[in-house]
XYZ file of C-alpha atoms in Angstrom:
774
model
C -0.130 0.072 -0.267
C 2.007 3.096 -1.240
C 2.122 6.297 0.822
C 0.114 8.090 -2.101
C -2.691 5.932 -1.722
C -2.917 6.116 1.888
C -2.621 10.041 2.080
C -5.554 10.045 -0.393
C -7.496 7.969 1.652
C -6.671 9.694 4.937
C -7.476 12.979 3.538
C -11.199 11.970 2.274
C -11.708 10.011 5.563
C -10.813 12.933 7.459
C -12.847 15.266 5.232
C -15.733 13.185 5.696
C -15.399 12.897 9.743
C -15.118 16.617 9.764
C -18.166 17.094 7.763
C -20.233 14.376 9.557
C -19.388 15.488 12.944
C -20.348 19.152 12.085
C -23.794 18.119 11.123
C -24.105 15.073 13.050
C -26.780 15.112 16.054
C -25.828 14.520 19.530
C -25.605 10.823 20.034
C -28.600 9.614 21.903
C -27.835 6.922 24.150
C -31.565 5.263 24.759
C -31.182 5.034 20.731
C -29.934 1.583 19.565
C -28.325 0.611 16.043
C -30.878 -1.730 14.213
C -29.218 -5.308 14.489
C -29.132 -7.697 11.392
C -31.041 -11.030 12.202
C -29.414 -14.075 10.573
C -30.281 -17.871 10.194
C -26.999 -19.534 9.827
C -28.138 -22.249 12.254
C -31.573 -22.518 10.754
C -33.289 -20.088 13.079
C -33.289 -16.460 13.653
C -30.448 -14.973 16.045
C -28.365 -12.045 16.171
C -24.973 -12.300 15.077
C -23.606 -12.029 18.429
C -25.503 -15.113 19.284
C -24.185 -17.427 16.442
C -21.052 -19.377 17.494
C -19.266 -19.216 13.944
C -17.301 -16.704 11.816
C -20.086 -15.069 10.053
C -19.907 -11.946 7.853
C -23.574 -10.709 7.161
C -24.700 -7.768 4.906
C -28.055 -6.513 4.734
C -29.758 -5.107 1.487
C -28.935 -1.363 2.435
C -25.426 -1.991 3.374
C -25.196 -3.935 -0.280
C -26.355 -0.879 -1.719
C -24.363 1.529 -0.196
C -21.068 -0.393 -0.928
C -22.134 -0.745 -4.613
C -22.095 -4.372 -4.338
C -23.769 -6.253 -7.436
C -21.597 -9.412 -7.821
C -19.741 -11.711 -6.044
C -16.442 -10.549 -6.733
C -17.364 -7.234 -5.214
C -18.719 -8.894 -2.219
C -15.519 -10.840 -1.257
C -13.590 -7.702 -1.054
C -15.202 -6.900 2.272
C -15.520 -10.240 3.725
C -12.245 -11.627 5.491
C -11.402 -15.053 4.611
C -13.195 -14.978 1.312
C -12.008 -14.184 -2.106
C -13.802 -14.733 -5.518
C -12.152 -14.616 -8.949
C -14.472 -13.990 -11.890
C -12.693 -15.000 -15.434
C -16.449 -14.851 -17.022
C -19.843 -15.702 -15.285
C -19.038 -19.107 -16.585
C -15.512 -19.702 -15.140
C -15.563 -18.240 -11.073
C -13.574 -19.532 -8.466
C -14.747 -19.146 -4.988
C -12.106 -19.171 -2.257
C -12.784 -19.775 1.516
C -10.032 -19.594 4.009
C -7.708 -20.362 1.138
C -9.624 -23.582 -0.448
C -10.811 -23.146 -3.788
C -13.790 -24.296 -5.739
C -13.938 -23.736 -9.476
C -13.731 -26.802 -11.462
C -16.246 -27.294 -14.385
C -15.957 -30.991 -14.603
C -19.456 -32.781 -14.154
C -17.431 -35.522 -12.106
C -16.095 -33.063 -9.482
C -17.727 -31.908 -6.263
C -17.540 -28.316 -5.029
C -15.703 -27.247 -1.751
C -17.293 -24.028 -1.084
C -21.183 -24.236 -1.010
C -23.424 -21.295 -2.461
C -26.984 -21.226 -1.594
C -30.211 -19.381 -2.604
C -32.549 -19.744 0.328
C -31.237 -22.938 1.471
C -30.791 -24.463 -2.238
C -27.514 -25.440 -3.307
C -26.134 -23.501 -6.781
C -22.480 -24.382 -5.973
C -21.633 -26.014 -9.660
C -19.280 -23.607 -10.532
C -20.745 -22.933 -14.273
C -23.904 -22.070 -12.661
C -23.062 -20.352 -9.398
C -21.972 -17.208 -10.419
C -25.056 -15.002 -10.570
C -26.062 -11.160 -9.944
C -26.893 -9.882 -6.628
C -30.120 -8.147 -6.545
C -33.357 -7.523 -4.747
C -31.752 -9.455 -1.761
C -32.737 -9.398 1.947
C -29.157 -10.187 3.141
C -26.136 -12.452 2.307
C -24.509 -14.597 5.001
C -21.037 -15.843 4.804
C -20.294 -18.654 7.158
C -16.586 -19.785 7.347
C -15.230 -23.100 8.565
C -16.698 -26.505 7.875
C -20.364 -25.953 7.817
C -21.563 -29.405 6.506
C -23.874 -30.307 9.284
C -25.843 -27.238 8.710
C -25.436 -26.603 5.103
C -24.804 -30.288 3.770
C -23.070 -30.642 0.258
C -19.761 -29.009 -0.572
C -19.700 -26.942 2.554
C -16.468 -28.377 3.330
C -14.941 -25.033 4.171
C -17.704 -22.461 4.243
C -20.877 -21.357 2.939
C -22.397 -18.591 1.133
C -26.275 -18.004 1.406
C -28.085 -15.648 -0.675
C -31.527 -14.567 0.989
C -34.044 -13.186 -1.335
C -36.246 -10.751 -0.836
C -39.773 -12.304 -0.655
C -43.176 -10.989 -1.636
C -45.230 -9.310 1.278
C -48.792 -9.163 1.356
C -48.929 -6.225 3.910
C -48.550 -3.529 1.289
C -47.324 -1.915 -2.027
C -43.452 -1.122 -2.851
C -41.703 -0.203 -5.721
C -38.317 0.977 -6.885
C -35.901 1.560 -9.875
C -32.421 2.374 -10.499
C -30.640 3.574 -13.446
C -26.815 3.892 -13.714
C -24.708 5.128 -16.597
C -21.076 5.256 -16.861
C -17.612 4.832 -18.834
C -16.944 1.858 -21.306
C -20.529 2.250 -22.243
C -21.773 1.051 -18.873
C -25.721 1.276 -18.527
C -27.777 -0.799 -15.822
C -31.424 -0.684 -15.250
C -32.912 -2.491 -12.090
C -36.520 -2.517 -10.672
C -38.754 -4.121 -8.323
C -42.262 -4.328 -7.618
C -44.091 -5.677 -4.620
C -47.727 -6.333 -5.439
C -50.429 -7.504 -2.636
C -53.220 -9.511 -4.324
C -55.195 -10.053 -1.098
C -54.181 -10.286 2.449
C -52.773 -13.624 2.231
C -51.311 -13.430 -1.151
C -48.420 -11.406 -2.928
C -46.437 -11.113 -6.024
C -43.017 -9.786 -6.416
C -41.546 -9.015 -9.431
C -37.620 -7.800 -9.748
C -34.662 -7.944 -12.223
C -31.558 -6.171 -13.685
C -30.328 -5.478 -17.161
C -26.552 -4.720 -17.197
C -24.313 -3.881 -20.315
C -20.515 -2.665 -20.263
C -18.125 -2.700 -23.256
C -14.894 -4.651 -22.894
C -11.875 -3.105 -21.246
C -9.349 -5.086 -23.127
C -9.007 -3.538 -26.553
C -9.410 -6.468 -29.522
C -6.352 -5.071 -31.620
C -8.116 -7.170 -34.582
C -11.237 -5.298 -34.577
C -14.486 -6.323 -33.373
C -16.164 -6.371 -29.998
C -13.452 -5.687 -27.100
C -12.947 -8.311 -24.561
C -14.175 -8.905 -21.091
C -17.559 -7.257 -21.541
C -20.803 -7.544 -19.365
C -24.178 -8.182 -20.927
C -26.290 -9.718 -18.350
C -30.550 -10.034 -17.968
C -31.580 -11.289 -14.599
C -35.152 -11.481 -13.423
C -37.148 -12.959 -10.435
C -40.748 -13.805 -9.753
C -41.562 -14.570 -6.362
C -45.006 -15.386 -4.759
C -46.041 -15.736 -1.139
C -49.203 -17.264 0.117
C -49.820 -16.927 3.840
C -53.377 -18.220 4.859
C -52.938 -18.351 8.582
C -50.250 -17.100 11.218
C -49.162 -20.842 11.278
C -48.432 -21.355 7.655
C -46.127 -19.389 5.042
C -45.120 -20.645 1.509
C -43.107 -19.003 -1.073
C -42.418 -19.857 -4.852
C -39.579 -18.137 -6.366
C -38.501 -18.325 -10.107
C -34.906 -17.146 -11.082
C -33.604 -16.736 -14.515
C -30.448 -15.155 -15.841
C -28.938 -14.580 -19.179
C -25.075 -13.830 -20.025
C -23.818 -12.931 -23.103
C -20.324 -11.160 -22.673
C -17.638 -11.049 -25.037
C -14.409 -13.427 -24.804
C -12.087 -13.467 -22.146
C -8.815 -11.582 -22.648
C -6.313 -14.519 -22.372
C -2.922 -12.541 -23.207
C 0.288 -14.221 -24.217
C 3.490 -12.643 -22.726
C 5.531 -14.851 -25.180
C 4.593 -13.685 -28.455
C 4.039 -10.011 -29.478
C 0.279 -9.302 -30.871
C 0.281 -9.281 -34.775
C -1.768 -9.051 -37.737
C -2.185 -12.751 -38.799
C -2.025 -11.796 -42.291
C 0.831 -9.507 -42.606
C 2.721 -10.028 -39.587
C 2.886 -6.298 -38.510
C 3.282 -5.982 -35.035
C 0.138 -4.313 -33.422
C 0.572 -4.487 -29.710
C 2.775 -5.220 -26.736
C 3.501 -7.570 -24.351
C 1.607 -5.711 -21.309
C -0.220 -7.706 -19.203
C -3.622 -5.326 -19.247
C -3.050 -3.877 -22.695
C -4.805 -5.267 -25.746
C -4.951 -8.837 -27.330
C -5.462 -10.280 -30.675
C -7.500 -13.122 -30.310
C -10.067 -14.707 -32.750
C -11.990 -17.879 -33.055
C -11.132 -19.880 -36.003
C -13.709 -19.922 -39.057
C -16.195 -22.821 -39.010
C -15.479 -23.923 -35.205
C -18.441 -24.846 -33.317
C -20.756 -23.613 -36.332
C -18.939 -20.420 -36.700
C -19.463 -19.216 -33.096
C -17.356 -15.902 -31.922
C -15.411 -15.590 -28.940
C -17.928 -15.385 -25.947
C -20.095 -16.941 -23.594
C -23.953 -17.716 -24.139
C -25.248 -19.093 -20.670
C -28.732 -19.292 -19.318
C -29.287 -20.210 -15.631
C -32.724 -20.881 -14.323
C -34.416 -22.010 -11.093
C -37.636 -22.877 -9.336
C -37.752 -23.053 -5.684
C -40.742 -23.823 -3.069
C -40.500 -23.083 0.566
C -42.850 -24.104 3.090
C -42.894 -23.261 6.752
C -45.511 -24.917 8.927
C -46.017 -24.019 12.802
C -47.405 -27.497 13.960
C -47.511 -25.968 17.756
C -45.604 -23.521 19.973
C -42.628 -25.663 20.161
C -42.431 -27.423 16.880
C -42.560 -26.539 13.325
C -41.788 -27.958 9.903
C -39.584 -26.651 7.163
C -39.561 -27.779 3.643
C -37.544 -26.721 0.483
C -38.067 -27.864 -2.898
C -36.119 -26.916 -5.829
C -35.379 -27.744 -9.567
C -32.437 -26.118 -11.332
C -30.564 -26.023 -14.639
C -27.666 -24.218 -16.460
C -26.590 -24.383 -20.200
C -23.660 -22.499 -21.373
C -21.236 -22.366 -24.168
C -18.072 -20.399 -24.122
C -15.597 -20.066 -27.024
C -12.054 -19.065 -26.154
C -8.706 -18.344 -27.647
C -6.456 -20.203 -24.895
C -3.042 -19.517 -26.939
C -3.270 -15.834 -26.388
C -1.924 -14.573 -29.736
C -3.068 -13.843 -32.856
C -2.070 -16.852 -34.747
C -4.729 -19.782 -34.884
C -2.561 -22.183 -32.975
C -5.559 -23.491 -30.829
C -9.315 -22.428 -30.148
C -11.359 -24.440 -27.544
C -14.643 -24.116 -26.389
C -16.587 -25.467 -22.995
C -20.276 -26.690 -23.605
C -21.454 -27.002 -20.086
C -25.064 -28.285 -18.810
C -26.225 -29.292 -15.612
C -29.574 -30.344 -14.032
C -30.292 -30.874 -10.545
C -33.377 -31.291 -8.427
C -33.352 -31.562 -4.342
C -35.621 -31.876 -1.207
C -35.228 -31.258 2.197
C -37.833 -31.605 5.225
C -36.807 -30.232 8.660
C -38.485 -30.453 11.866
C -37.684 -27.628 14.287
C -37.869 -27.656 17.962
C -38.039 -24.470 20.075
C -39.936 -24.192 23.312
C -38.107 -21.289 24.705
C -36.348 -23.465 27.208
C -32.915 -24.803 27.508
C -32.997 -26.981 24.397
C -33.378 -25.867 20.818
C -32.812 -28.468 18.058
C -33.469 -29.243 14.516
C -33.270 -32.685 12.529
C -34.149 -33.749 9.188
C -33.606 -35.668 5.732
C -32.611 -34.428 2.237
C -32.441 -35.799 -1.166
C -30.063 -34.265 -4.011
C -29.939 -35.275 -7.441
C -27.522 -33.743 -10.265
C -26.960 -34.766 -13.869
C -24.451 -32.981 -16.164
C -21.835 -32.971 -18.674
C -18.943 -30.841 -19.949
C -18.019 -31.044 -23.315
C -14.878 -29.697 -24.801
C -14.081 -29.211 -28.463
C -10.446 -28.533 -29.423
C -9.164 -27.176 -32.807
C -5.438 -26.842 -33.671
C -3.556 -25.698 -36.711
C -0.715 -28.288 -37.069
C 1.568 -26.241 -39.126
C 1.531 -23.728 -36.146
C 1.732 -26.028 -33.471
C 4.906 -27.458 -35.537
C 6.438 -24.120 -35.267
C 5.783 -23.625 -31.534
C 6.689 -27.075 -30.595
C 10.115 -27.036 -32.389
C 10.753 -23.599 -31.009
C 10.638 -21.937 -34.341
C 8.259 -19.322 -33.952
C 10.342 -16.099 -33.278
C 10.187 -14.312 -30.020
C 8.939 -11.871 -29.556
C 8.529 -10.672 -33.285
C 5.841 -13.416 -33.544
C 5.842 -13.011 -37.423
C 6.741 -13.603 -40.402
C 6.757 -17.283 -40.047
C 9.783 -19.499 -41.090
C 9.506 -22.621 -43.182
C 8.598 -25.717 -41.483
C 11.593 -28.160 -41.886
C 10.938 -30.938 -39.125
C 7.577 -32.043 -41.139
C 6.452 -31.525 -44.662
C 4.118 -28.883 -44.544
C 1.724 -30.246 -46.979
C 1.162 -33.215 -44.726
C -0.106 -30.968 -41.809
C -3.800 -29.941 -41.283
C -4.581 -26.173 -40.918
C -7.894 -27.453 -39.448
C -7.378 -30.380 -36.582
C -10.394 -31.216 -34.639
C -10.882 -33.390 -31.523
C -13.524 -33.327 -28.828
C -13.600 -34.878 -25.254
C -16.734 -35.064 -22.681
C -16.839 -35.737 -19.165
C -20.333 -36.909 -17.650
C -21.351 -37.135 -13.802
C -24.598 -38.085 -12.286
C -25.085 -38.153 -8.344
C -27.904 -39.266 -6.117
C -27.362 -38.202 -2.252
C -29.145 -38.970 0.728
C -28.711 -37.067 3.991
C -29.871 -37.521 7.528
C -29.026 -34.452 9.798
C -29.563 -33.315 13.351
C -28.278 -30.449 15.128
C -28.760 -29.274 19.051
C -28.083 -26.387 21.332
C -28.478 -26.977 25.291
C -28.158 -24.194 27.510
C -26.305 -25.607 30.612
C -26.476 -22.108 32.418
C -27.681 -18.775 31.899
C -24.034 -17.894 30.296
C -22.851 -21.352 28.844
C -24.456 -23.280 26.088
C -23.184 -26.388 23.787
C -23.844 -27.370 20.623
C -23.601 -30.480 18.692
C -24.430 -31.451 14.988
C -23.993 -34.499 12.825
C -24.927 -35.193 9.261
C -24.927 -38.555 7.369
C -24.288 -38.427 3.857
C -24.560 -41.530 1.140
C -23.615 -40.693 -2.287
C -24.313 -43.005 -5.516
C -22.379 -41.694 -8.341
C -21.538 -42.479 -12.112
C -18.705 -40.838 -14.028
C -18.380 -40.968 -17.804
C -15.912 -39.994 -20.481
C -15.758 -40.190 -24.207
C -13.287 -38.650 -26.714
C -13.357 -38.580 -30.495
C -11.388 -37.091 -33.419
C -13.684 -35.026 -35.340
C -11.847 -35.111 -38.858
C -9.209 -38.030 -38.740
C -5.752 -38.512 -36.739
C -2.596 -36.227 -36.744
C 0.713 -36.723 -38.622
C 2.405 -35.229 -35.707
C 1.046 -37.602 -33.422
C 2.008 -40.412 -35.683
C -1.214 -41.716 -37.059
C -1.280 -43.910 -39.897
C -4.090 -45.440 -42.193
C -5.020 -47.840 -39.845
C -4.502 -46.011 -36.771
C -6.054 -42.689 -35.979
C -4.120 -40.901 -33.078
C -5.423 -37.662 -31.497
C -3.053 -34.971 -31.231
C -3.489 -34.031 -27.656
C -6.210 -36.839 -26.528
C -7.021 -40.618 -27.645
C -10.367 -41.291 -28.739
C -12.605 -43.971 -26.861
C -13.371 -46.878 -28.737
C -15.786 -45.649 -31.435
C -16.199 -42.451 -29.585
C -18.562 -43.995 -27.364
C -19.109 -43.167 -23.825
C -17.273 -45.342 -21.156
C -18.751 -45.197 -17.581
C -18.187 -46.520 -13.940
C -19.772 -46.059 -10.853
C -18.976 -45.765 -7.028
C -20.746 -45.303 -3.947
C -19.626 -43.151 -0.732
C -20.760 -42.564 2.632
C -19.538 -40.450 5.633
C -20.178 -38.430 8.810
C -19.578 -34.937 9.200
C -19.866 -33.210 12.624
C -19.381 -30.077 14.803
C -18.801 -29.315 18.678
C -19.312 -25.936 19.873
C -19.223 -24.313 23.159
C -20.509 -20.469 23.765
C -20.027 -18.374 26.889
C -21.706 -15.085 27.599
C -18.950 -12.924 29.419
C -21.959 -10.310 29.795
C -24.859 -9.144 27.603
C -22.363 -7.765 25.189
C -19.820 -10.036 24.445
C -19.822 -13.579 23.593
C -16.679 -16.225 23.440
C -17.080 -19.395 21.384
C -14.848 -22.516 20.844
C -15.360 -25.384 18.042
C -14.275 -28.290 16.695
C -15.740 -29.372 13.044
C -15.232 -32.321 10.676
C -15.610 -31.267 7.002
C -15.773 -33.817 4.284
C -15.602 -33.864 0.311
C -17.057 -37.135 -1.078
C -15.053 -39.360 -3.107
C -14.288 -38.211 -6.676
C -14.046 -40.790 -9.722
C -11.837 -38.839 -12.059
C -11.697 -39.535 -15.548
C -9.162 -39.286 -18.216
C -8.485 -40.061 -21.844
C -7.125 -43.184 -22.750
C -3.219 -43.821 -23.353
C -3.783 -45.368 -26.931
C -6.520 -44.876 -29.661
C -9.712 -46.881 -28.682
C -8.182 -48.066 -25.138
C -9.826 -47.959 -21.956
C -10.667 -44.665 -20.012
C -8.771 -43.984 -17.052
C -10.972 -43.941 -14.106
C -8.858 -42.680 -10.826
C -10.680 -42.851 -7.480
C -9.690 -39.897 -5.307
C -10.282 -40.718 -1.751
C -12.583 -38.444 0.398
C -11.241 -35.037 1.241
C -11.437 -34.520 5.019
C -10.774 -31.488 6.995
C -10.396 -31.001 10.989
C -11.016 -27.645 11.891
C -10.556 -25.908 15.492
C -11.506 -22.167 16.209
C -11.836 -20.169 18.803
C -13.655 -16.389 18.536
C -14.979 -13.420 20.545
C -17.869 -11.067 19.545
C -18.892 -7.708 21.260
C -21.896 -5.267 20.721
C -20.898 -2.373 22.912
C -22.210 0.928 23.603
C -25.692 0.133 22.523
C -24.154 -1.432 19.234
C -22.177 1.601 18.331
C -19.216 -0.431 18.319
C -19.135 -4.045 17.045
C -15.921 -6.375 17.149
C -15.547 -9.560 16.168
C -12.255 -11.874 16.056
C -11.503 -15.591 15.513
C -8.375 -17.491 15.217
C -8.478 -20.990 13.494
C -6.232 -23.824 12.312
C -7.491 -26.389 10.225
C -5.600 -29.647 8.520
C -6.531 -31.498 5.357
C -6.294 -35.296 4.430
C -6.176 -36.215 0.755
C -6.199 -32.416 -0.749
C -7.652 -32.549 -4.029
C -6.387 -30.198 -6.376
C -6.169 -29.451 -10.339
C -3.353 -30.000 -12.766
C -2.642 -29.951 -16.221
C -1.946 -33.193 -17.734
C 0.471 -33.752 -20.742
C -2.685 -33.215 -23.109
C -3.396 -30.053 -21.834
C -6.780 -31.069 -19.871
C -7.354 -30.272 -16.534
C -7.704 -33.188 -13.988
C -8.223 -33.836 -10.543
C -5.058 -35.244 -8.331
C -4.628 -35.863 -4.742
C -1.862 -33.491 -3.522
C -1.550 -35.296 -0.003
C -1.695 -33.092 3.137
C -2.256 -29.249 3.555
C -3.036 -26.923 6.506
C -3.599 -23.715 7.538
C -3.669 -21.175 10.294
C -5.477 -17.909 10.347
C -6.978 -14.969 11.792
C -10.159 -12.940 10.908
C -11.281 -9.781 12.321
C -14.042 -7.077 11.596
C -14.833 -3.971 13.556
C -17.872 -1.305 12.873
C -18.324 1.665 14.812
C -21.340 3.974 14.683
C -20.428 7.291 16.795
C -23.374 9.330 15.577
C -26.510 8.705 13.361
C -24.423 9.998 10.642
C -21.280 8.216 10.557
C -20.176 4.495 10.337
C -16.873 3.273 10.210
C -15.949 -0.373 9.339
C -12.564 -2.447 8.813
C -12.059 -6.204 8.177
C -8.873 -7.968 8.420
C -7.730 -11.646 7.162
C -4.728 -13.512 7.840
C -4.477 -17.141 6.242
C -0.920 -19.147 6.103
C -2.155 -21.859 4.022
C 0.486 -24.252 2.774
C 0.817 -28.101 1.311
C 2.212 -30.098 4.020
C 3.350 -33.158 1.896
C 3.021 -34.796 -1.466
C 3.486 -33.212 -4.827
C 3.426 -29.478 -3.752
C 4.930 -29.382 -0.178
C 5.444 -25.965 0.812
C 3.519 -24.430 -1.849
C 0.740 -21.700 -1.287
C -2.635 -22.386 -1.911
C -3.834 -20.875 -5.358
C -5.919 -17.714 -5.237
C -4.994 -17.491 -1.417
C -3.313 -14.354 -0.468
C -1.877 -14.316 3.018
C -3.506 -11.211 3.894
C -6.365 -9.171 3.171
C -7.740 -5.702 4.339
C -10.676 -3.497 3.765
C -11.647 -0.510 5.362
C -13.874 2.574 4.729
C -16.927 4.675 6.120
C -20.490 5.674 5.375
C -20.808 9.422 6.343
C -23.843 11.759 5.814
C -24.566 15.247 6.641
C -27.560 17.459 5.904
C -27.118 19.981 3.046
C -29.821 22.028 0.536
C -32.590 20.415 2.084
C -31.562 16.893 2.061
C -28.800 14.423 2.711
C -25.482 13.994 1.142
C -23.926 10.556 1.794
C -20.203 9.893 1.237
C -18.797 6.315 0.919
C -15.117 6.049 0.431
C -13.563 2.284 0.766
C -10.266 0.838 0.130
C -9.354 -2.778 -0.045
C -5.923 -4.406 -0.317
C -4.572 -7.993 -0.510
C -0.849 -9.484 -0.513
C 0.601 -11.696 -3.284
C -1.497 -14.563 -4.886
C -0.492 -17.533 -6.917
C -2.739 -18.780 -9.783
C -1.738 -22.485 -9.761
C -0.689 -24.921 -6.987
C 2.437 -25.276 -8.364
C 3.022 -21.928 -7.557
C 4.711 -21.486 -11.313
C 8.049 -23.109 -9.968
C 10.036 -24.160 -12.921
C 10.806 -27.556 -11.378
C 6.976 -28.575 -11.920
C 6.679 -27.452 -15.471
C 8.676 -28.723 -18.606
C 8.355 -25.672 -20.897
C 7.748 -22.654 -18.702
C 10.863 -21.962 -16.684
C 9.866 -18.233 -15.692
C 8.154 -17.553 -12.273
C 5.699 -14.814 -13.511
C 2.366 -16.239 -12.968
C 1.990 -14.105 -9.806
C 0.089 -11.059 -8.806
C 1.921 -9.011 -6.160
C 0.190 -6.917 -3.532
C -2.338 -4.295 -4.717
C -5.246 -2.046 -3.589
C -8.406 -0.782 -4.804
C -9.811 2.754 -3.819
C -13.647 3.099 -4.609
C -15.768 6.298 -3.887
C -19.413 6.906 -3.840
C -21.230 10.034 -3.433
C -24.938 10.557 -3.362
C -27.802 13.299 -2.694
C -31.072 12.259 -1.098
C -33.785 15.332 -0.682
C -35.414 15.234 2.590
C -38.981 14.832 1.017
C -38.139 13.341 -2.316
C -38.644 9.856 -3.379
C -35.517 10.051 -5.701
C -31.463 9.869 -5.247
C -28.738 10.672 -7.450
C -25.267 9.303 -7.000
C -21.854 9.503 -8.248
C -19.353 6.542 -8.222
C -15.731 5.327 -8.847
C -14.149 2.032 -8.755
C -10.713 1.605 -8.732
C -10.009 4.999 -8.522
C -6.603 4.797 -8.848
C -6.648 2.746 -12.123
C -4.562 0.019 -10.480
C -3.089 -2.362 -12.990
C -3.538 -6.136 -11.973
C -4.411 -9.485 -12.943
C -6.948 -11.916 -11.871
C -5.747 -15.124 -13.369
C -2.511 -16.192 -15.029
C -1.426 -19.544 -16.553
C -4.479 -20.974 -17.546
C -4.658 -23.686 -20.619
C -1.619 -22.094 -22.517
C 0.581 -22.823 -19.744
C 0.454 -26.712 -20.620
C 2.190 -25.352 -23.917
C 4.741 -23.179 -22.529
C 2.723 -20.168 -23.179
C 1.224 -18.952 -20.359
C -1.549 -16.454 -20.752
C -2.877 -13.443 -18.409
C -6.244 -11.982 -17.603
C -6.539 -8.175 -17.011
C -8.338 -7.218 -13.882
C -10.888 -4.255 -14.351
C -9.551 -0.738 -14.823
C -11.187 2.467 -13.323
C -14.732 2.680 -13.835
C -16.913 5.764 -13.022
C -20.470 7.031 -13.682
C -23.852 8.145 -11.959
C -27.166 6.642 -10.782
C -30.568 7.842 -10.261
C -32.935 5.912 -8.036
C -36.544 6.116 -7.624
C -39.010 4.853 -4.880
C -42.619 4.765 -5.734
């Protein structure tokens, strides 16, 4: 964090503090700050009462911070990171553990939920955050509370529900640089005293911020349409039912995989048209005819239907039901070599369907014991098809070291293999398939031993029945480079299955997860807790291409991944909640840590990296000295390292050792209304993008350790005006105000061929918004 950045933020902070203090009302000791209620433990509680490291934001806080996406949310949550290459390829990181695989056979580690429904499969998990009641992020193993995939944490989006009590409506329009335009709206309509409909949606577009040097749409754009219809029926005080339909469509331009090996050049003339900067323009294109002529970019749709029913059986018993169906369909075409020659172009065609049912019985008689128990069923079926296209002539140049660096063009003559024997278009495809049927039984109970001490125990049993499948086929014959003959067609990077057919294999798996927690109230304002929890990721039946054409698929059973976590923490709400403090220290150890590696065919496959461990601290503080001023800060430290095996001593990927956020929300009365000012600053230390930490000893072709992002920070500002008696508000905003240059990923598919690529982070964005409440 440079002195210049600190000085700018300190000056802005001091100015806002002085202005707020000058216009603030005197603190009223009798006025308490409203507290956010959470349901992390399946019942309504104050955050002070929850013995979990939890960060929660209500809708007002999300709006004030300008949070519209997971990537923005993670900046203000210690221990939580989100990488967004594209909406189709995000990485969710909790306490150093990443969940981002798109393979249909894999299991997530970090669960993402909408109202208790898992949306954790990575190709369908990154969604717009709009019209929410709150967001809860619970860190540490949460399998007993959340179930599948909550190995090291869970994120739960609690959506705003329809309300029969009254009409409500609001809209917002935003415009900004890079052609940015966003419109969102919400309308809550009571139909009767017992039934209501709520409709909300968001349209958002922004031009790409990485120049397309070959012309056409710039890279890394935004093009999203998301909508929701929510129905509520509440015929009696004892019965409440919600039906929610969600839909999202994403059509952004291609991701800017930028090569730092070859200069961007005109593929026809050889003229250099760009530089080797990580954040500068890229020269990428899709090859003619690939996937029916699809351009670079993503076409993704996500839809889901959820039914929530709560029935109060008696004063102490209630029954909860969560039913859901969800599916996603996506096709993303990308140029993974990162330079202008058509060495290769890939696509990912991913589809997933899931259905789930949970029934839970809750007990709370207002006495010493509070408990719940239930059963659930989860079904998932999906596949990931990956078409590959190569120009064999250019591949021969790259593989033989004959392509000049960094001039790029003109091309030398290929001497190793006769050019006439090589195909300008070589196509092959592989696909993986996965089907899971899972059955859970769970129970959790809290007992108040005394007025100050309570003990909690929870357990979940899971049984899985899984089938994994794989197929590979050559679209237009074998490759001379791969040694094919007239009788034996060989692939260039993967070998086909017999007759291109799917080969499948099944496994079953079962296991227990549990938690033990003690919480002690020092007084009404301070709570201490200690916990031990076991998290478990089920067995994975990984799949790989045959070693010879027509051979058997390589099925590898990876053992269940287990984590044992120990944590102690403290929470305080002081001075009538004008000062809130929370901190926790944790240590966890892993067995059979599963990571993703690139094999010799350029495929990302799962592998067992052995043991791993992490020790860390997370803290957050919020001060509200007056009604006009709120100051907040978060800090996370996570020393996560591999303990043995392939990557012994390496840092976890996408996991900074340190991350910080701080800012304030200040308001004061001017011009017959309220002027609000919200500056924030977020900072993180160095991150690696692969478990191999880009060390030369792990790579045959790449001998330079440059796939790393050094420490950097982002400064954001928001200034808004709301008239005292008007239903409207206007606001100006800027993100990454200092135009910090950073990357959000490096290595990628090209790294398998010794030509690592880099994906730029967002530049300075600014704009204005106008909102209206009806």
